[in-house]
Amino acid sequence: MILPYLNPSLPTQQRIDDLVERMTLDEKIGQLNQIFATPESEERDKEMIRQGQVGSRILAFSAHAGNDETEADAYTPLWEFQRIAVEESRLGIPLIFGRDVIHGHLTVYPIPLAQAASWDIELVEAAAKATASEAVSDFVHWTFAPMLDIARDPRWGRVIEGSGEDPYLCSQMAKAQIRGFQGEDTSAPGSMVACAKHFVGYGAVEGGRDYNTIEVTENTLRNTYLPPFKAAVDAGVGTIMCAFNDWNGIPCSANGYLLNTILRNEWGFDGYVISDWDSIKGMVEHGSVEDAAVAGQHAIQAGVDMEMPGHCFATHLRQQVAEGTVSEATVDQAVRRILRIKFMAGLFEEPFVKVRKQQPKGLKSEHRQLARKLAAESMVLLKNNEDALPLANDDNCTICLIGPLIHARRELLGNWTLDGRPEDTVTIAEGLAQLRPDLKIAPADAAVDAQIRLARKSDQVILVVGEDHFRNGENANIADITLPAGQAQLIDAIHAIGKPIILVVCSGRPLVLTDIEPKVDAILWAWHPGSEGGNAIADILSGNVNPSGKLPITFPRATGQIPIYYNYKNTCRPVDDYYGEDSRYQDQVGKPMYRFGFGLSYTHFEYSNFTLDRSQMLTDECITASIQIKNTGKASGFEVVQCYLRDVVASTIRPVRELKGFQRIHLKSGESKTVQFSFSESDLAFYGADNQQRTEPGEFQLWIGPDSSATIGGKFYFKQSKDSNIATERQACLNPDPSFC
Ligand code: GLC
């Protein structure tokens, strides 16, 4: 007779109850324990698994998986580990294998910040789905992605890993990636459990210094940093990873207000929370606990369910339950959450993934096509003087390709690439040679002088510069966001000989181009574009693909402007358009180099005929804005139409504008389309001084345009009911109980 917990026809809750009932305390604590395995620890690990003391294994050798080239080997011996867990442990609870599959597996897609620049929700979802199908066939059940940290500081190395500065765009990207990774049914073949990280506020580390403290009010946390995680929970994300940083003086690894009050009680999250690598013991370093035992106690009582390598739970929980400092009910609660996800992932029915016997040669062509398309869509055309791009097809015009990254492979894959193979990467030289065999391409061993001589003999220069894959990423922060050493000088040298420059920048973060911009005719921001980066860049430069990327993060003019972001709160001494000309710097203007949402095309789009279907919106109504967009240029192309809202007066100061909708539309030359955005009361909601979600009556402004400088729009009034008086309603809102302030 099959035991209830092994019977897939029974409800999950019943299976969980039956299994927990059968587990010893040691076996329960084992489920909370994630190990990393090395060849040296293999026998010890197997015995721990046999004793039911392991719930999960992270497929990484170290806490620096993203910055460690040896991580590709962290796979052995998965089958044997799982076999022991399922066949030799007393209850046969399968292990869940987790890995940082951040933006691709064998096929590497653009870094997440680049994917956000595509604003193509469907394509981002498709890339995550394709990634899951590859990772699952390497026995990966669970990815530590998507990273949802709102980032306004490009000095921070991990800005590459998220979706930029805007809560709405980041929320859409979160949902797309989670749908892609988990599918409709996470137990289905090719799906894997996702993990929204790092909960919460990690992108606000002071000075852009990774692991640093953050100073974020609860009001800002709720209106800016939490929304993407709420979107992830609403999208059914299976797990959440808590952040290294503290919030309000309490480390996120033991912050019950975040993990229990908000995440579980307010949002109803029913998956499990995993710590970050050793972040529980890290609280001893924080100075919030005396020792590892107390750290573990605080963490599990605050709502952390599984410990990423660290050993606080495995070492101390047994004793703490025995002496009553941690109740067994608390341990049971964590175990139940973990088992729920293991059942959801189908691990009890399919503990063994049909693992491919060896790594396939090369990449699947459909994945390559997907990577090429997403990379091209993520690239942002920042400048294009006199239509310098697309490249002319003129026999009398000699074009050369030079720069430190034209033959790069690993660098194009970007950081947090553990399984992508450089040999599968298409270099920029290869991509361009394929589409434009006429180009004069500097050989890989060409010294700078030789590259300059090649430029002298050419009529136009494609110059590729940028970062390598370890100049950003975890704890890869820079204090001055300029190009790597020597690259500005190379640009100067080519400029000095009077050659028109097409600048291509491969980078994981915004970089300052203020002094460079006047010296070049065109700038294509290619990010770290992944396995098909060379082909995608060639597609754009040749005109095969019309660029449509839009910046998901503001590009400063100077490091000293940081933090600079478009959705800032107004002040008592307002300036317009970011920080305006009156920027309050004596040595710099206030505007950024490139604003959020900005990106050029090879064609031009004209916005006209803006309408609002009403001037007043009541509680149970919707308001619809519409606008006509016409492609007035010669090339067909995509335009990301963006809609921004402003709540002009509210009981807590609201941003000067916030992205509330976007649509990516295709228009042939001469074609027009009408785009509509509809909003209901919930779209106007924000968290007030009492940290409760609310909407308040009054004036709202709305703009639609090609980027965050959108000027075409109108205003409308929102009020609770037809015959209510806005002034009276406002008064009620404007005087919240002073104790909240
Ligand atoms: C790292 C990162 C986290 C990653 C984990 C496992 O320290 O903070 O994002 O998933 O450890 O590699």
GROMACS .gro file of N, CA and C and ligand atoms in nm, residues 58 60 62-66 100 102 144 147 158 161 197-198 202 211 241 244 276-277 308 416 474, ligand 1:
model
   84
   58ILE      N    1   2.333   2.325  -0.331
   58ILE     CA    2   2.356   2.433  -0.426
   58ILE      C    3   2.466   2.388  -0.519
   60ALA      N    4   2.727   2.491  -0.667
   60ALA     CA    5   2.829   2.596  -0.671
   60ALA      C    6   2.937   2.553  -0.572
   62SER      N    7   3.136   2.786  -0.438
   62SER     CA    8   3.171   2.895  -0.347
   62SER      C    9   3.061   2.998  -0.347
   63ALA      N   10   3.079   3.096  -0.260
   63ALA     CA   11   2.981   3.204  -0.250
   63ALA      C   12   2.998   3.301  -0.365
   64HIS      N   13   3.096   3.274  -0.449
   64HIS     CA   14   3.124   3.371  -0.557
   64HIS      C   15   3.101   3.307  -0.692
   65ALA      N   16   2.994   3.228  -0.697
   65ALA     CA   17   2.968   3.151  -0.820
   65ALA      C   18   2.968   3.242  -0.942
   66GLY      N   19   2.916   3.362  -0.924
   66GLY     CA   20   2.904   3.451  -1.040
   66GLY      C   21   3.036   3.498  -1.092
  100ASP      N   22   2.265   2.917  -0.979
  100ASP     CA   23   2.245   3.054  -1.029
  100ASP      C   24   2.233   3.052  -1.181
  102ILE      N   25   2.105   3.260  -1.417
  102ILE     CA   26   2.055   3.398  -1.408
  102ILE      C   27   2.004   3.451  -1.542
  144PHE      N   28   1.830   3.049  -0.879
  144PHE     CA   29   1.827   3.163  -0.787
  144PHE      C   30   1.810   3.291  -0.871
  147MET      N   31   1.650   3.821  -1.012
  147MET     CA   32   1.695   3.922  -0.915
  147MET      C   33   1.611   4.047  -0.939
  158ARG      N   34   2.616   4.480  -0.902
  158ARG     CA   35   2.504   4.390  -0.932
  158ARG      C   36   2.389   4.460  -1.003
  161GLU      N   37   2.226   4.267  -1.281
  161GLU     CA   38   2.148   4.146  -1.257
  161GLU      C   39   1.999   4.169  -1.245
  197LYS      N   40   1.486   3.741  -0.568
  197LYS     CA   41   1.590   3.784  -0.473
  197LYS      C   42   1.630   3.927  -0.502
  198HIS      N   43   1.692   4.000  -0.406
  198HIS     CA   44   1.724   3.967  -0.268
  198HIS      C   45   1.632   4.050  -0.181
  202TYR      N   46   1.835   4.557  -0.146
  202TYR     CA   47   1.979   4.535  -0.167
  202TYR      C   48   2.038   4.636  -0.268
  211TYR      N   49   2.708   4.469  -0.038
  211TYR     CA   50   2.694   4.417   0.100
  211TYR      C   51   2.681   4.529   0.203
  241MET      N   52   1.471   3.471  -0.172
  241MET     CA   53   1.599   3.474  -0.102
  241MET      C   54   1.612   3.606  -0.029
  244PHE      N   55   2.152   4.026   0.197
  244PHE     CA   56   2.263   4.038   0.293
  244PHE      C   57   2.244   4.159   0.384
  276ASP      N   58   2.072   3.404   0.203
  276ASP     CA   59   2.178   3.412   0.105
  276ASP      C   60   2.299   3.338   0.163
  277TRP      N   61   2.404   3.329   0.084
  277TRP     CA   62   2.517   3.245   0.124
  277TRP      C   63   2.575   3.290   0.259
  308MET      N   64   2.116   2.862   0.312
  308MET     CA   65   2.219   2.841   0.209
  308MET      C   66   2.350   2.827   0.284
  416TRP      N   67   2.777   3.636  -1.403
  416TRP     CA   68   2.675   3.535  -1.368
  416TRP      C   69   2.647   3.443  -1.486
  474GLU      N   70   2.871   4.054  -0.871
  474GLU     CA   71   2.874   4.059  -0.725
  474GLU      C   72   3.004   4.116  -0.673
  742GLC     C1   73   2.561   3.495  -0.372
  742GLC     C2   74   2.451   3.591  -0.416
  742GLC     C3   75   2.321   3.524  -0.450
  742GLC     C4   76   2.348   3.389  -0.512
  742GLC     C5   77   2.409   3.302  -0.403
  742GLC     C6   78   2.447   3.164  -0.456
  742GLC     O1   79   2.631   3.548  -0.264
  742GLC     O2   80   2.423   3.701  -0.330
  742GLC     O3   81   2.251   3.611  -0.540
  742GLC     O4   82   2.228   3.331  -0.559
  742GLC     O5   83   2.521   3.362  -0.342
  742GLC     O6   84   2.550   3.175  -0.549
   0.00000   0.00000   0.00000
